[in-house]
Amino acid sequence: MDKVALELKNVSFTYPGAEVPVLQEVSFSLKKGDFVAVIGSNGSGKSTLCKCFNGLIPHYYTGDFEGEVMLLGESAEGKSVSELSRHIGYVYQDFENQLVRPTVMDDVCFTPLNYGLLDYRERGMRALELTGLHGMGREFIWQLSGGQKHLLALAGALAMDPDILVIDEPVAQLDPQHARQIYDILRRLNEQHGKTVVVIEHHAEFIAEYCRTVVLMDAGRLRWQKPVREALSSVDELLSLSIYPPDVTRAAWLLQPDRQTAAVYPLSSEEGQRCFTRRLSLSDIQETLAQPQIKDLHSTPSEVKPVVEMEHIRLSYRTIHKTLHPVLNGISLELFSGERVALIGNNGAGKSSLMKLIAGITAPTGGTVKVKGITVNGLPPERLAGIASYVFQNPEDMFIDDSVRGEIAYYLKARGLKDKDERVEAMLEAFRLQELAGRDARLLSGGQQRRVSLAIGAAVRPVVMLLDEPTANLDISTKQEMTRVLQALRGHVETVVIATHDMALVAEWASRIIVMSEGRILADGNKEEIFSDGQLLRRAGLAETQLMEMSRLLELPQICCSLEEFVARSEWRKEELVHGGSR
Amino acid sequence: MSTLKTRYTLTQSQKMMIFVLSMSLYGLSNMFTELIPSVQLGPVELSVEYFAFIPLTLCMLFHPLYAAVGAAVGEVIFGELMLGQFGGLGELEKFITFSLAMYIAGRMVSDPKNRRQVGIAAISGVAIHQFCSSVIDIVKVWVGVEELEAVKGLAESIVIIEGVGFLNDVLFSGILFALLPTMYLVPRLYGKIEPLLGMKPRERNMQYASGGGNRLSPKLLGGGIVLALVALGAELLSESGWSIGEFELPGAESHEASLIWVSMLAAALIAALAIVFTLRRASRRRQEAGQLDG
Amino acid sequence: MVEAVKRALNRISVEQIKLELLGTAYNSSSTFLGRLDPRMLLIWYLFFAVTPWFVYNRTILLGMFVFMVVTTVLSRVSPYIVFILCLGLVSQIGWMFLLSLFFGGGAESLLPMLTLTLKLSVISLASITVFSSLDPERLSDGLSALGVPDAFAFSLSYGYRILPTLLEEFHQILLSFRLRGQRPLKHGFLYMRTAAYYLRILVLVFYPLMLNTAKRSRTTVEALETRGYTYAVNNPQVKKLRLSYLVMQRRDWLFAAFSAVYVGLLFPLGTVFPNLIY
């Protein structure tokens, strides 16, 4: 256990042309068989650090490099990326671009074949086996789902049977079920096959559950390397770097009477159950929880005319095998003005398809879709814009101009609207983009790109705005910011629909939740109705947030959606102490 | 990029990036242009011949050799092989003339911000390519049709058709899909697309690393001539085959079949050798150029 | 005619084109020809791509043509592709014929041109048969075995990998342009305005696409580095290993033998009946 797999000694690196080094005197040693999470805010040098492992830095990215890298006890100096990559498998954050062959089998064999290993087929098969992709060897890569592609990228790295696996944000694009699946695989690789695993990860809950050691990067420096419990219990420090420990941990930190002591906090719901208890004196909560009761609009449809009407909608796609693949099976739905609708369900449940139907981008195979009484199916896209606007999951697909201002103004200019300048300014202000107005949207950070894409959608002043996974690929602090940005949409749009599997977002934002699975609507209701039914979420392939789980476990009167709410409703169980030490 | 030379130098992987970029983009566009219906006004066909602005733009922004060859490969792969329309050997001449024309156009630009220069280079690139392919097309019919002279008016009509085609391609496709978009894109992309590939933009008036102070360096001219000769050779080869055929047709009946067999086998062999040779040569040339750059 | 074009355009959605392209590009390996050795098929193709140029005997050409039709049917080529091919041939030859009439030629000029059509058809059908039968991996390995540079062979299979992604991205960006754009309110003379609008968008789409693809290429090339691509390029051993699965089997020999016998019989037949058809 104590053998060192990889060691960095005083490594500094500066990208060519850059003033400030991205890595400053980083020393770090990776123990064999460890499961490490690298955390840090955006731009802290996490990815750069990991690219030092296999020599991409300094061989591929040439720049000023100082220090020494030792791999398995040997100096990496003078070794090429190819040589080092035999021992280190790397899975990129945009893993799709690392799949370079047309079929699954070819791709997984690609690396061992390149190294001239005679048993490349067996290696490929074994890697597919390990990742649960066996039997898919003949599939074309574009036929795979996002989760399967990620598994394939992992399999491609595993085929070399590397000692070290580096995975950059393994779950960023996955729904909770698939995310868990990939982590379970990583754990198996770590525990049963002795692989050293390094992940760059934002999701503290996964770190808490799966990792053993945490490395914190801050502004190019390695601040510390600690066992996971100790690491995540440094709530103050992490929050100051916009890194969010698990909700349970934060709740404990908030409720712990004595914060000064170097305490360790609970990390998971089960541990939390032992530490918290239901707050009995409810009198003082009443005012803190004086939330405005949202009027349940869909219970009184007779009064209001719906904004969106869908009746018995069916949708199937033609596949290249000339067969029909059903996506939506008879959906009837009415959406009303002022609603904040969350469409939830796992990947492939039909959420995006449903939204594309409302936006008129795809036409249903059967049934009609009406928005404000206008039948949208069959309209050319140019006519749809003022009615519904659809914000793609990948913001880059929406960027067609060369500046943020240009992106927002494009629609207004095309229509020659008189008030276009004011409208653009208003949007820039509402989404806090004034300072970025002249920049190219493609070069912005993930969160900024999202804001631009929302501003583009809102500038149209549509009746309905449809957002596909607005928080995908964002780190937690940016996610929290998104929730606030979404509030900015009010006043510009009548109805907002979000397709997501980010339960925290749903819990904080939505007024109505529609659960979808396999092209059908499983449930439709408000937060309480949906979240109190734990089975329902699981059936839809979704996971509860920690707070929801805790609320259930502590038998709180209501499922809590925000940390504040939870803290108000529960208290610290004094007699219980957390057992310290790493797991 | 390890040292800051004034010359435009690229690492091996940067060359690969340019190649891949050019290949995928032009390949994709080629699929569409294959599918856009053409409008025929009499014998004149108003068609979108190709989106030449893509390779032209990339050739002007990056190292023209990799962009040009990448685009030509992209056309073969996406526009021909994938659509099942691969014309086989016929594509060889297209491959060579196209990459040559794009390369020359790229080399003509020394300052990507100078719209006039970009425009002239763009239209010249198209004109060079179209001229070469028109000439080759005429030669092809010459070879393919027995006793061309005997058919009255055929020779003239071919020349007319090709001539009109040439003018159409240069004036319609050339202006709409090469000149205008290139002039729009090059200055806009300059300085913006390069960082995405992790490289520095070409500096204005910067020279390529293939030596020579002159823009039309001896190497460029030499390379052009060699490529032109190869293209011509491929055609001449067919022509020589043609004359053999002519010679044998009136020959003794009993031997005819076997004679044709032999000649055909020889022709097939030569053609195969020619392909392998040219492709090898192209790749070697690429490597050599790479070494010169690196 | 413009009406027809417009109607056709309306019916053809990007989605359908995408499906058609993907179907053409990927639905192949299940055919009889697809299972043959790629090297043998490529050499077979080379023969039928070159010889027709040197043959003027119509009987032989017709015999070859019949053979090609059979193999085309066997390889289950998409009818759309065949249609495009026929259209191209007919229009090219048609105009040539009309013009030569104008220059004083007569119906007799049709005959040599028919021969030319026959030649071109044989050549085109041969290439359609072979290149739509071979799946990308086999094709690139076949080419590689015959000495085509590895960079080309790799690009080929990478092309097959990346095409759907590119199409998807193209589609999305096109949609963005259309969703936020304004189609001309009047079609204009001969639908010129509408056509210009669409063509303009089609060109503009490539601006974002170029930038996005540039980003993508960067990761891809970087990943290639970590996946040992450079190592393979510098080691001829690797190529040998990669191609070691290519073995001539009985059905390959049978197919080659049948082709040889068929063509071998055609020539005496053609010599005896040189004017079997016209």
Tab-separated table of C-alpha atoms in Angstrom, chain A residues 313-469:
chain	number	residue	atom	x	y	z
A	313	ILE	CA	-48.332	13.014	-28.639
A	314	ARG	CA	-46.325	10.222	-30.184
A	315	LEU	CA	-42.863	10.484	-31.588
A	316	SER	CA	-40.608	7.939	-33.192
A	317	TYR	CA	-37.331	8.284	-34.981
A	318	ARG	CA	-36.310	6.382	-38.041
A	319	THR	CA	-33.093	4.495	-37.462
A	320	ILE	CA	-30.582	3.622	-40.128
A	321	HIS	CA	-31.886	0.094	-40.080
A	322	LYS	CA	-35.134	1.563	-41.441
A	323	THR	CA	-36.932	0.656	-38.269
A	324	LEU	CA	-38.888	3.029	-36.093
A	325	HIS	CA	-37.642	3.751	-32.642
A	326	PRO	CA	-40.387	5.074	-30.377
A	327	VAL	CA	-39.334	7.938	-28.133
A	328	LEU	CA	-42.586	9.315	-26.798
A	329	ASN	CA	-45.624	7.150	-26.286
A	330	GLY	CA	-48.817	9.133	-26.023
A	331	ILE	CA	-48.105	12.194	-23.947
A	332	SER	CA	-50.809	14.636	-22.964
A	333	LEU	CA	-49.723	17.718	-21.150
A	334	GLU	CA	-50.773	21.265	-20.413
A	335	LEU	CA	-48.430	23.940	-19.184
A	336	PHE	CA	-49.606	27.219	-17.755
A	337	SER	CA	-48.357	30.732	-17.495
A	338	GLY	CA	-46.026	31.417	-14.593
A	339	GLU	CA	-45.033	27.816	-14.073
A	340	ARG	CA	-41.488	26.725	-13.529
A	341	VAL	CA	-41.546	23.215	-14.850
A	342	ALA	CA	-38.801	20.663	-14.307
A	343	LEU	CA	-38.785	17.639	-16.566
A	344	ILE	CA	-36.813	14.938	-14.835
A	345	GLY	CA	-35.852	11.435	-15.820
A	346	ASN	CA	-32.710	9.574	-16.766
A	347	ASN	CA	-30.897	9.850	-20.084
A	348	GLY	CA	-33.107	8.626	-22.876
A	349	ALA	CA	-36.386	9.132	-21.045
A	350	GLY	CA	-37.552	11.515	-23.758
A	351	LYS	CA	-37.118	14.825	-21.970
A	352	SER	CA	-35.249	16.587	-24.761
A	353	SER	CA	-37.582	15.177	-27.378
A	354	LEU	CA	-40.584	16.513	-25.518
A	355	MET	CA	-39.034	19.949	-25.313
A	356	LYS	CA	-38.074	19.927	-28.960
A	357	LEU	CA	-41.689	19.205	-29.784
A	358	ILE	CA	-42.840	22.212	-27.785
A	359	ALA	CA	-40.212	24.321	-29.499
A	360	GLY	CA	-41.457	23.038	-32.842
A	361	ILE	CA	-37.999	21.843	-33.785
A	362	THR	CA	-39.236	18.320	-34.339
A	363	ALA	CA	-42.692	17.417	-35.509
A	364	PRO	CA	-44.606	14.689	-33.693
A	365	THR	CA	-45.437	11.443	-35.440
A	366	GLY	CA	-48.939	11.722	-34.043
A	367	GLY	CA	-50.937	14.398	-32.255
A	368	THR	CA	-50.597	18.154	-32.224
A	369	VAL	CA	-48.671	20.626	-30.139
A	370	LYS	CA	-50.140	24.049	-29.560
A	371	VAL	CA	-48.389	26.970	-27.975
A	372	LYS	CA	-50.664	29.928	-27.256
A	373	GLY	CA	-53.206	28.397	-29.562
A	374	ILE	CA	-50.769	28.205	-32.484
A	375	THR	CA	-50.033	24.773	-33.853
A	376	VAL	CA	-46.270	24.622	-33.908
A	377	ASN	CA	-45.588	21.353	-35.644
A	378	GLY	CA	-44.834	21.973	-39.273
A	379	LEU	CA	-43.828	25.582	-38.889
A	380	PRO	CA	-40.430	26.488	-40.317
A	381	PRO	CA	-37.901	27.301	-37.579
A	382	GLU	CA	-37.790	30.955	-38.587
A	383	ARG	CA	-41.428	31.363	-37.609
A	384	LEU	CA	-41.073	29.687	-34.248
A	385	ALA	CA	-38.628	31.961	-32.581
A	386	GLY	CA	-41.030	34.375	-30.907
A	387	ILE	CA	-43.193	31.563	-29.614
A	388	ALA	CA	-40.776	29.206	-27.970
A	389	SER	CA	-37.058	29.366	-27.566
A	390	TYR	CA	-34.932	26.371	-26.988
A	391	VAL	CA	-31.592	26.575	-25.230
A	392	PHE	CA	-29.374	23.698	-26.276
A	393	GLN	CA	-27.525	21.547	-23.818
A	394	ASN	CA	-24.240	22.465	-25.421
A	395	PRO	CA	-24.050	26.272	-25.461
A	396	GLU	CA	-21.492	26.182	-28.240
A	397	ASP	CA	-24.150	24.947	-30.610
A	398	MET	CA	-25.869	28.290	-30.151
A	399	PHE	CA	-22.901	30.486	-30.843
A	400	ILE	CA	-23.087	31.789	-34.370
A	401	ASP	CA	-21.617	35.233	-34.096
A	402	ASP	CA	-18.255	36.454	-32.922
A	403	SER	CA	-19.127	38.373	-29.789
A	404	VAL	CA	-21.523	38.008	-26.892
A	405	ARG	CA	-23.290	41.176	-27.961
A	406	GLY	CA	-23.550	39.877	-31.512
A	407	GLU	CA	-25.048	36.602	-30.319
A	408	ILE	CA	-27.772	38.331	-28.362
A	409	ALA	CA	-28.481	40.862	-31.082
A	410	TYR	CA	-28.585	38.368	-33.954
A	411	TYR	CA	-32.291	37.649	-33.710
A	412	LEU	CA	-33.239	41.245	-33.069
A	413	LYS	CA	-31.163	42.440	-35.985
A	414	ALA	CA	-32.575	39.845	-38.342
A	415	ARG	CA	-36.047	41.168	-37.547
A	416	GLY	CA	-34.893	44.762	-37.708
A	417	LEU	CA	-36.547	45.564	-34.397
A	418	LYS	CA	-36.398	49.194	-33.401
A	419	ASP	CA	-35.669	48.728	-29.738
A	420	LYS	CA	-32.915	46.241	-30.375
A	421	ASP	CA	-30.164	48.220	-28.712
A	422	GLU	CA	-32.097	48.681	-25.515
A	423	ARG	CA	-33.087	45.059	-25.486
A	424	VAL	CA	-29.522	43.907	-25.920
A	425	GLU	CA	-28.385	46.162	-23.115
A	426	ALA	CA	-31.175	44.927	-20.894
A	427	MET	CA	-30.187	41.330	-21.508
A	428	LEU	CA	-26.510	42.026	-20.921
A	429	GLU	CA	-27.420	43.556	-17.620
A	430	ALA	CA	-29.911	40.911	-16.544
A	431	PHE	CA	-27.386	38.156	-17.094
A	432	ARG	CA	-24.369	40.142	-15.921
A	433	LEU	CA	-22.616	40.020	-19.243
A	434	GLN	CA	-21.713	43.673	-19.702
A	435	GLU	CA	-18.034	43.109	-19.198
A	436	LEU	CA	-18.006	40.151	-21.527
A	437	ALA	CA	-20.019	41.826	-24.299
A	438	GLY	CA	-17.101	42.134	-26.690
A	439	ARG	CA	-15.621	38.689	-26.088
A	440	ASP	CA	-16.131	35.622	-28.216
A	441	ALA	CA	-18.597	33.413	-26.405
A	442	ARG	CA	-16.680	30.289	-27.345
A	443	LEU	CA	-13.718	31.381	-25.291
A	444	LEU	CA	-15.655	31.960	-22.079
A	445	SER	CA	-15.836	29.612	-19.113
A	446	GLY	CA	-18.611	27.050	-18.792
A	447	GLY	CA	-20.772	29.125	-16.504
A	448	GLN	CA	-20.376	32.264	-18.575
A	449	GLN	CA	-21.292	30.331	-21.701
A	450	ARG	CA	-24.496	29.190	-20.031
A	451	ARG	CA	-25.409	32.719	-19.137
A	452	VAL	CA	-24.867	33.802	-22.714
A	453	SER	CA	-27.026	30.975	-24.011
A	454	LEU	CA	-29.812	31.954	-21.615
A	455	ALA	CA	-29.538	35.580	-22.653
A	456	ILE	CA	-29.795	34.551	-26.300
A	457	GLY	CA	-32.949	32.619	-25.542
A	458	ALA	CA	-34.481	35.353	-23.434
A	459	ALA	CA	-33.726	38.144	-25.919
A	460	VAL	CA	-36.292	36.601	-28.204
A	461	ARG	CA	-38.946	37.204	-25.527
A	462	PRO	CA	-40.601	33.901	-26.118
A	463	VAL	CA	-43.778	32.643	-24.528
A	464	VAL	CA	-42.092	29.449	-23.456
A	465	MET	CA	-38.438	28.967	-22.806
A	466	LEU	CA	-37.023	25.473	-22.835
A	467	LEU	CA	-33.664	24.693	-21.294
A	468	ASP	CA	-31.881	21.425	-21.853
A	469	GLU	CA	-29.655	20.476	-18.934
